[in-house]
């Protein structure tokens, strides 16, 4: 949305943001050579956007690793649960806004990559077993 006064972006739970919003936080003042994240979440879903500046987000679902460059306040990235994320290449003016589906809970974090891979394997196997049951 915008007019000759400037631009406006509205973020609404269960509309533009595809879940109930429980928490909003933002990262700023991160040095260019720093990598943050390096974890996945068991249940948490988030939408990330750079309200100013830019940064790179690497996403890894246990099979595919893909990088996305967030460089516009009109670009939002939905990160589902069980996705490993690494944020890097922060511009000096970067403010990374994160809209989260859950309150902060350290028990929801997987901070070890090998544990993450095992968790994805178990989750995939459980989903396949469930599907198989329905097909019987
Ligand atoms: C994520 C990325 C994008 C809190 O106390 N409350 C909070 O809501 C958050 C997010 C963090 N913290 C504490 C936990 C740590 O002691 O703040 C400290 C820094 O958190 P962390 O090392 O997890 O920061 P990042 O930048 O690596 O990751 C954060 C989020 O934690 C994470 O969910 O997806 O930003």
JSON list of C-alpha atoms and ligand atoms in Angstrom, two decimals:
[
{"chain": "A", "resi": 1, "resn": "UNK", "atom": "CA", "xyz": [0.00, 0.00, 0.00]},
{"chain": "A", "resi": 2, "resn": "UNK", "atom": "CA", "xyz": [1.31, 3.42, -0.74]},
{"chain": "A", "resi": 3, "resn": "UNK", "atom": "CA", "xyz": [0.53, 6.87, -2.01]},
{"chain": "A", "resi": 4, "resn": "UNK", "atom": "CA", "xyz": [2.43, 10.08, -2.61]},
{"chain": "A", "resi": 5, "resn": "UNK", "atom": "CA", "xyz": [3.22, 10.28, 1.15]},
{"chain": "A", "resi": 6, "resn": "UNK", "atom": "CA", "xyz": [5.19, 7.00, 1.04]},
{"chain": "A", "resi": 7, "resn": "UNK", "atom": "CA", "xyz": [4.66, 3.27, 1.59]},
{"chain": "A", "resi": 8, "resn": "UNK", "atom": "CA", "xyz": [2.81, 1.24, 4.23]},
{"chain": "A", "resi": 9, "resn": "UNK", "atom": "CA", "xyz": [2.94, -2.49, 4.86]},
{"chain": "A", "resi": 10, "resn": "UNK", "atom": "CA", "xyz": [0.31, -4.07, 7.15]},
{"chain": "A", "resi": 11, "resn": "UNK", "atom": "CA", "xyz": [0.93, -7.50, 8.70]},
{"chain": "A", "resi": 12, "resn": "UNK", "atom": "CA", "xyz": [-2.15, -9.23, 10.11]},
{"chain": "A", "resi": 13, "resn": "UNK", "atom": "CA", "xyz": [-2.38, -12.56, 11.90]},
{"chain": "A", "resi": 14, "resn": "UNK", "atom": "CA", "xyz": [-4.13, -15.32, 9.95]},
{"chain": "A", "resi": 15, "resn": "UNK", "atom": "CA", "xyz": [-4.22, -13.03, 6.91]},
{"chain": "A", "resi": 16, "resn": "UNK", "atom": "CA", "xyz": [-0.90, -11.82, 5.46]},
{"chain": "A", "resi": 17, "resn": "UNK", "atom": "CA", "xyz": [0.83, -13.77, 8.27]},
{"chain": "A", "resi": 18, "resn": "UNK", "atom": "CA", "xyz": [-0.45, -17.38, 8.01]},
{"chain": "A", "resi": 19, "resn": "UNK", "atom": "CA", "xyz": [-0.75, -18.05, 11.77]},
{"chain": "A", "resi": 20, "resn": "UNK", "atom": "CA", "xyz": [-1.79, -16.46, 15.09]},
{"chain": "A", "resi": 21, "resn": "UNK", "atom": "CA", "xyz": [0.92, -13.94, 16.03]},
{"chain": "A", "resi": 22, "resn": "UNK", "atom": "CA", "xyz": [2.28, -14.67, 19.54]},
{"chain": "A", "resi": 23, "resn": "UNK", "atom": "CA", "xyz": [5.59, -12.75, 19.47]},
{"chain": "A", "resi": 24, "resn": "UNK", "atom": "CA", "xyz": [7.46, -10.10, 17.50]},
{"chain": "A", "resi": 25, "resn": "UNK", "atom": "CA", "xyz": [11.20, -9.44, 17.84]},
{"chain": "A", "resi": 26, "resn": "UNK", "atom": "CA", "xyz": [13.90, -7.78, 15.80]},
{"chain": "A", "resi": 27, "resn": "UNK", "atom": "CA", "xyz": [17.64, -8.08, 15.32]},
{"chain": "A", "resi": 28, "resn": "UNK", "atom": "CA", "xyz": [19.82, -5.07, 14.55]},
{"chain": "A", "resi": 29, "resn": "UNK", "atom": "CA", "xyz": [23.44, -3.97, 14.92]},
{"chain": "A", "resi": 30, "resn": "UNK", "atom": "CA", "xyz": [24.70, -7.37, 13.71]},
{"chain": "A", "resi": 31, "resn": "UNK", "atom": "CA", "xyz": [28.22, -7.18, 12.25]},
{"chain": "A", "resi": 32, "resn": "UNK", "atom": "CA", "xyz": [28.68, -8.23, 8.60]},
{"chain": "A", "resi": 33, "resn": "UNK", "atom": "CA", "xyz": [30.97, -11.21, 9.41]},
{"chain": "A", "resi": 34, "resn": "UNK", "atom": "CA", "xyz": [28.59, -12.69, 12.04]},
{"chain": "A", "resi": 35, "resn": "UNK", "atom": "CA", "xyz": [26.36, -15.71, 11.40]},
{"chain": "A", "resi": 36, "resn": "UNK", "atom": "CA", "xyz": [23.28, -16.03, 13.62]},
{"chain": "A", "resi": 37, "resn": "UNK", "atom": "CA", "xyz": [20.64, -18.72, 13.88]},
{"chain": "A", "resi": 38, "resn": "UNK", "atom": "CA", "xyz": [22.35, -22.10, 13.36]},
{"chain": "A", "resi": 39, "resn": "UNK", "atom": "CA", "xyz": [19.31, -23.91, 14.71]},
{"chain": "A", "resi": 40, "resn": "UNK", "atom": "CA", "xyz": [15.87, -25.26, 13.78]},
{"chain": "A", "resi": 41, "resn": "UNK", "atom": "CA", "xyz": [12.59, -25.22, 15.69]},
{"chain": "A", "resi": 42, "resn": "UNK", "atom": "CA", "xyz": [10.36, -28.16, 16.55]},
{"chain": "A", "resi": 43, "resn": "UNK", "atom": "CA", "xyz": [7.04, -26.29, 16.32]},
{"chain": "A", "resi": 44, "resn": "UNK", "atom": "CA", "xyz": [7.69, -22.57, 15.77]},
{"chain": "A", "resi": 45, "resn": "UNK", "atom": "CA", "xyz": [6.82, -20.94, 12.45]},
{"chain": "A", "resi": 46, "resn": "UNK", "atom": "CA", "xyz": [8.09, -17.47, 11.63]},
{"chain": "A", "resi": 47, "resn": "UNK", "atom": "CA", "xyz": [7.92, -14.77, 8.99]},
{"chain": "A", "resi": 48, "resn": "UNK", "atom": "CA", "xyz": [11.13, -12.77, 8.56]},
{"chain": "A", "resi": 49, "resn": "UNK", "atom": "CA", "xyz": [11.59, -9.46, 6.77]},
{"chain": "A", "resi": 50, "resn": "UNK", "atom": "CA", "xyz": [14.21, -6.74, 6.62]},
{"chain": "A", "resi": 51, "resn": "UNK", "atom": "CA", "xyz": [12.43, -3.48, 7.42]},
{"chain": "A", "resi": 52, "resn": "UNK", "atom": "CA", "xyz": [15.67, -1.71, 6.52]},
{"chain": "A", "resi": 53, "resn": "UNK", "atom": "CA", "xyz": [18.89, -3.01, 4.98]},
{"chain": "A", "resi": 54, "resn": "UNK", "atom": "CA", "xyz": [19.50, -6.58, 3.91]},
{"chain": "A", "resi": 55, "resn": "UNK", "atom": "CA", "xyz": [20.77, -9.99, 4.99]},
{"chain": "A", "resi": 56, "resn": "UNK", "atom": "CA", "xyz": [21.11, -13.52, 3.67]},
{"chain": "A", "resi": 57, "resn": "UNK", "atom": "CA", "xyz": [19.03, -16.39, 5.09]},
{"chain": "A", "resi": 58, "resn": "UNK", "atom": "CA", "xyz": [20.12, -19.97, 4.46]},
{"chain": "A", "resi": 59, "resn": "UNK", "atom": "CA", "xyz": [17.33, -22.53, 4.85]},
{"chain": "A", "resi": 60, "resn": "UNK", "atom": "CA", "xyz": [17.89, -26.29, 5.08]},
{"chain": "A", "resi": 61, "resn": "UNK", "atom": "CA", "xyz": [15.02, -28.80, 5.43]},
{"chain": "A", "resi": 62, "resn": "UNK", "atom": "CA", "xyz": [17.40, -31.73, 5.86]},
{"chain": "A", "resi": 63, "resn": "UNK", "atom": "CA", "xyz": [17.41, -32.45, 2.12]},
{"chain": "A", "resi": 64, "resn": "UNK", "atom": "CA", "xyz": [17.67, -29.13, 0.25]},
{"chain": "A", "resi": 65, "resn": "UNK", "atom": "CA", "xyz": [19.80, -26.11, 1.27]},
{"chain": "A", "resi": 66, "resn": "UNK", "atom": "CA", "xyz": [18.71, -22.81, -0.26]},
{"chain": "A", "resi": 67, "resn": "UNK", "atom": "CA", "xyz": [19.69, -19.18, 0.34]},
{"chain": "A", "resi": 68, "resn": "UNK", "atom": "CA", "xyz": [17.36, -16.22, 0.12]},
{"chain": "A", "resi": 69, "resn": "UNK", "atom": "CA", "xyz": [18.50, -12.59, 0.12]},
{"chain": "A", "resi": 70, "resn": "UNK", "atom": "CA", "xyz": [16.10, -10.32, 2.03]},
{"chain": "A", "resi": 71, "resn": "UNK", "atom": "CA", "xyz": [16.66, -6.81, 0.70]},
{"chain": "A", "resi": 72, "resn": "UNK", "atom": "CA", "xyz": [13.26, -5.12, 0.66]},
{"chain": "A", "resi": 73, "resn": "UNK", "atom": "CA", "xyz": [10.67, -4.27, 3.36]},
{"chain": "A", "resi": 74, "resn": "UNK", "atom": "CA", "xyz": [8.04, -5.69, 1.00]},
{"chain": "A", "resi": 75, "resn": "UNK", "atom": "CA", "xyz": [9.68, -9.17, 0.92]},
{"chain": "A", "resi": 76, "resn": "UNK", "atom": "CA", "xyz": [8.62, -11.61, 3.66]},
{"chain": "A", "resi": 77, "resn": "UNK", "atom": "CA", "xyz": [10.03, -15.11, 4.15]},
{"chain": "A", "resi": 78, "resn": "UNK", "atom": "CA", "xyz": [7.93, -17.83, 5.79]},
{"chain": "A", "resi": 79, "resn": "UNK", "atom": "CA", "xyz": [10.08, -20.32, 7.68]},
{"chain": "A", "resi": 80, "resn": "UNK", "atom": "CA", "xyz": [8.21, -23.46, 8.73]},
{"chain": "A", "resi": 81, "resn": "UNK", "atom": "CA", "xyz": [9.11, -25.70, 11.67]},
{"chain": "A", "resi": 82, "resn": "UNK", "atom": "CA", "xyz": [11.95, -28.22, 11.26]},
{"chain": "A", "resi": 83, "resn": "UNK", "atom": "CA", "xyz": [13.95, -25.95, 8.98]},
{"chain": "A", "resi": 84, "resn": "UNK", "atom": "CA", "xyz": [17.58, -25.20, 9.87]},
{"chain": "A", "resi": 85, "resn": "UNK", "atom": "CA", "xyz": [18.35, -21.47, 9.42]},
{"chain": "A", "resi": 86, "resn": "UNK", "atom": "CA", "xyz": [21.52, -19.40, 9.27]},
{"chain": "A", "resi": 87, "resn": "UNK", "atom": "CA", "xyz": [21.45, -15.60, 8.90]},
{"chain": "A", "resi": 88, "resn": "UNK", "atom": "CA", "xyz": [24.55, -13.79, 7.59]},
{"chain": "A", "resi": 89, "resn": "UNK", "atom": "CA", "xyz": [25.84, -10.90, 5.44]},
{"chain": "A", "resi": 90, "resn": "UNK", "atom": "CA", "xyz": [23.96, -8.32, 7.52]},
{"chain": "A", "resi": 91, "resn": "UNK", "atom": "CA", "xyz": [24.20, -4.79, 6.10]},
{"chain": "A", "resi": 92, "resn": "UNK", "atom": "CA", "xyz": [25.15, -2.18, 8.72]},
{"chain": "A", "resi": 93, "resn": "UNK", "atom": "CA", "xyz": [21.60, -0.73, 8.63]},
{"chain": "A", "resi": 94, "resn": "UNK", "atom": "CA", "xyz": [19.83, -4.14, 8.75]},
{"chain": "A", "resi": 95, "resn": "UNK", "atom": "CA", "xyz": [16.80, -4.49, 11.00]},
{"chain": "A", "resi": 96, "resn": "UNK", "atom": "CA", "xyz": [15.51, -8.05, 10.69]},
{"chain": "A", "resi": 97, "resn": "UNK", "atom": "CA", "xyz": [11.92, -8.22, 11.96]},
{"chain": "A", "resi": 98, "resn": "UNK", "atom": "CA", "xyz": [10.63, -11.65, 12.97]},
{"chain": "A", "resi": 99, "resn": "UNK", "atom": "CA", "xyz": [6.95, -12.50, 13.53]},
{"chain": "A", "resi": 100, "resn": "UNK", "atom": "CA", "xyz": [6.54, -15.75, 15.43]},
{"chain": "A", "resi": 101, "resn": "UNK", "atom": "CA", "xyz": [3.73, -18.25, 15.96]},
{"chain": "A", "resi": 102, "resn": "UNK", "atom": "CA", "xyz": [4.81, -19.12, 19.55]},
{"chain": "A", "resi": 103, "resn": "UNK", "atom": "CA", "xyz": [6.17, -17.49, 22.68]},
{"chain": "A", "resi": 104, "resn": "UNK", "atom": "CA", "xyz": [9.89, -17.87, 23.36]},
{"chain": "A", "resi": 105, "resn": "UNK", "atom": "CA", "xyz": [10.70, -21.41, 24.51]},
{"chain": "A", "resi": 106, "resn": "UNK", "atom": "CA", "xyz": [14.28, -22.71, 24.54]},
{"chain": "A", "resi": 107, "resn": "UNK", "atom": "CA", "xyz": [12.90, -26.31, 24.57]},
{"chain": "A", "resi": 108, "resn": "UNK", "atom": "CA", "xyz": [11.61, -25.72, 21.02]},
{"chain": "A", "resi": 109, "resn": "UNK", "atom": "CA", "xyz": [15.17, -25.16, 19.68]},
{"chain": "A", "resi": 110, "resn": "UNK", "atom": "CA", "xyz": [17.35, -27.81, 18.00]},
{"chain": "A", "resi": 111, "resn": "UNK", "atom": "CA", "xyz": [20.83, -26.27, 18.15]},
{"chain": "A", "resi": 112, "resn": "UNK", "atom": "CA", "xyz": [22.82, -29.33, 16.99]},
{"chain": "A", "resi": 113, "resn": "UNK", "atom": "CA", "xyz": [22.85, -30.08, 13.24]},
{"chain": "A", "resi": 114, "resn": "UNK", "atom": "CA", "xyz": [23.17, -33.88, 13.66]},
{"chain": "A", "resi": 115, "resn": "UNK", "atom": "CA", "xyz": [20.22, -33.90, 16.07]},
{"chain": "A", "resi": 116, "resn": "UNK", "atom": "CA", "xyz": [18.28, -31.81, 13.51]},
{"chain": "A", "resi": 117, "resn": "UNK", "atom": "CA", "xyz": [19.00, -34.34, 10.71]},
{"chain": "A", "resi": 118, "resn": "UNK", "atom": "CA", "xyz": [17.90, -37.26, 12.94]},
{"chain": "A", "resi": 119, "resn": "UNK", "atom": "CA", "xyz": [14.71, -35.38, 13.94]},
{"chain": "A", "resi": 120, "resn": "UNK", "atom": "CA", "xyz": [13.84, -34.76, 10.26]},
{"chain": "A", "resi": 121, "resn": "UNK", "atom": "CA", "xyz": [14.41, -38.45, 9.44]},
{"chain": "A", "resi": 122, "resn": "UNK", "atom": "CA", "xyz": [12.14, -39.58, 12.29]},
{"chain": "A", "resi": 123, "resn": "UNK", "atom": "CA", "xyz": [9.49, -37.00, 11.31]},
{"chain": "A", "resi": 124, "resn": "UNK", "atom": "CA", "xyz": [9.58, -38.11, 7.64]},
{"chain": "A", "resi": 125, "resn": "UNK", "atom": "CA", "xyz": [9.32, -41.77, 8.65]},
{"chain": "A", "resi": 126, "resn": "UNK", "atom": "CA", "xyz": [6.40, -41.00, 11.00]},
{"chain": "A", "resi": 127, "resn": "UNK", "atom": "CA", "xyz": [4.60, -39.08, 8.20]},
{"chain": "A", "resi": 128, "resn": "UNK", "atom": "CA", "xyz": [5.14, -42.00, 5.77]},
{"chain": "A", "resi": 129, "resn": "UNK", "atom": "CA", "xyz": [3.84, -44.52, 8.32]},
{"chain": "A", "resi": 130, "resn": "UNK", "atom": "CA", "xyz": [0.79, -42.35, 8.95]},
{"chain": "A", "resi": 131, "resn": "UNK", "atom": "CA", "xyz": [0.09, -42.10, 5.18]},
{"chain": "A", "resi": 132, "resn": "UNK", "atom": "CA", "xyz": [0.53, -45.86, 4.82]},
{"chain": "A", "resi": 133, "resn": "UNK", "atom": "CA", "xyz": [-2.06, -46.46, 7.57]},
{"chain": "A", "resi": 134, "resn": "UNK", "atom": "CA", "xyz": [-4.62, -44.31, 5.71]},
{"chain": "A", "resi": 135, "resn": "UNK", "atom": "CA", "xyz": [-3.93, -46.23, 2.47]},
{"chain": "A", "resi": 136, "resn": "UNK", "atom": "CA", "xyz": [-4.60, -49.64, 4.04]},
{"chain": "B", "resi": 1, "resn": "LIG", "atom": "C1", "xyz": [15.35, -17.40, 14.96]},
{"chain": "B", "resi": 1, "resn": "LIG", "atom": "C2", "xyz": [16.21, -16.29, 14.47]},
{"chain": "B", "resi": 1, "resn": "LIG", "atom": "C3", "xyz": [15.69, -15.63, 13.24]},
{"chain": "B", "resi": 1, "resn": "LIG", "atom": "C4", "xyz": [14.85, -14.41, 24.25]},
{"chain": "B", "resi": 1, "resn": "LIG", "atom": "O1", "xyz": [15.01, -14.32, 25.48]},
{"chain": "B", "resi": 1, "resn": "LIG", "atom": "N1", "xyz": [13.60, -14.21, 23.71]},
{"chain": "B", "resi": 1, "resn": "LIG", "atom": "C5", "xyz": [13.37, -14.27, 22.37]},
{"chain": "B", "resi": 1, "resn": "LIG", "atom": "O2", "xyz": [12.22, -14.09, 21.93]},
{"chain": "B", "resi": 1, "resn": "LIG", "atom": "C6", "xyz": [14.46, -14.59, 21.50]},
{"chain": "B", "resi": 1, "resn": "LIG", "atom": "C7", "xyz": [14.26, -14.70, 20.00]},
{"chain": "B", "resi": 1, "resn": "LIG", "atom": "C8", "xyz": [15.71, -14.80, 22.06]},
{"chain": "B", "resi": 1, "resn": "LIG", "atom": "N2", "xyz": [15.89, -14.70, 23.40]},
{"chain": "B", "resi": 1, "resn": "LIG", "atom": "C9", "xyz": [17.22, -14.88, 23.97]},
{"chain": "B", "resi": 1, "resn": "LIG", "atom": "C10", "xyz": [17.83, -16.26, 23.81]},
{"chain": "B", "resi": 1, "resn": "LIG", "atom": "C11", "xyz": [19.31, -15.99, 23.71]},
{"chain": "B", "resi": 1, "resn": "LIG", "atom": "O3", "xyz": [19.86, -15.93, 25.00]},
{"chain": "B", "resi": 1, "resn": "LIG", "atom": "O4", "xyz": [18.12, -14.00, 23.28]},
{"chain": "B", "resi": 1, "resn": "LIG", "atom": "C12", "xyz": [19.39, -14.59, 23.08]},
{"chain": "B", "resi": 1, "resn": "LIG", "atom": "C13", "xyz": [19.76, -14.62, 21.60]},
{"chain": "B", "resi": 1, "resn": "LIG", "atom": "O5", "xyz": [18.93, -15.59, 20.92]},
{"chain": "B", "resi": 1, "resn": "LIG", "atom": "P1", "xyz": [19.51, -16.53, 19.77]},
{"chain": "B", "resi": 1, "resn": "LIG", "atom": "O6", "xyz": [20.91, -16.88, 20.03]},
{"chain": "B", "resi": 1, "resn": "LIG", "atom": "O7", "xyz": [18.55, -17.67, 19.59]},
{"chain": "B", "resi": 1, "resn": "LIG", "atom": "O8", "xyz": [19.44, -15.53, 18.51]},
{"chain": "B", "resi": 1, "resn": "LIG", "atom": "P2", "xyz": [19.52, -15.88, 16.97]},
{"chain": "B", "resi": 1, "resn": "LIG", "atom": "O9", "xyz": [19.65, -14.59, 16.25]},
{"chain": "B", "resi": 1, "resn": "LIG", "atom": "O10", "xyz": [20.56, -16.92, 16.69]},
{"chain": "B", "resi": 1, "resn": "LIG", "atom": "O11", "xyz": [18.10, -16.53, 16.62]},
{"chain": "B", "resi": 1, "resn": "LIG", "atom": "C14", "xyz": [16.91, -15.76, 16.73]},
{"chain": "B", "resi": 1, "resn": "LIG", "atom": "C15", "xyz": [15.76, -16.59, 17.31]},
{"chain": "B", "resi": 1, "resn": "LIG", "atom": "O12", "xyz": [16.16, -17.12, 18.57]},
{"chain": "B", "resi": 1, "resn": "LIG", "atom": "C16", "xyz": [15.38, -17.74, 16.40]},
{"chain": "B", "resi": 1, "resn": "LIG", "atom": "O13", "xyz": [14.15, -18.31, 16.81]},
{"chain": "B", "resi": 1, "resn": "LIG", "atom": "O14", "xyz": [14.75, -18.10, 14.16]},
{"chain": "B", "resi": 1, "resn": "LIG", "atom": "O15", "xyz": [16.52, -15.27, 15.45]}
]
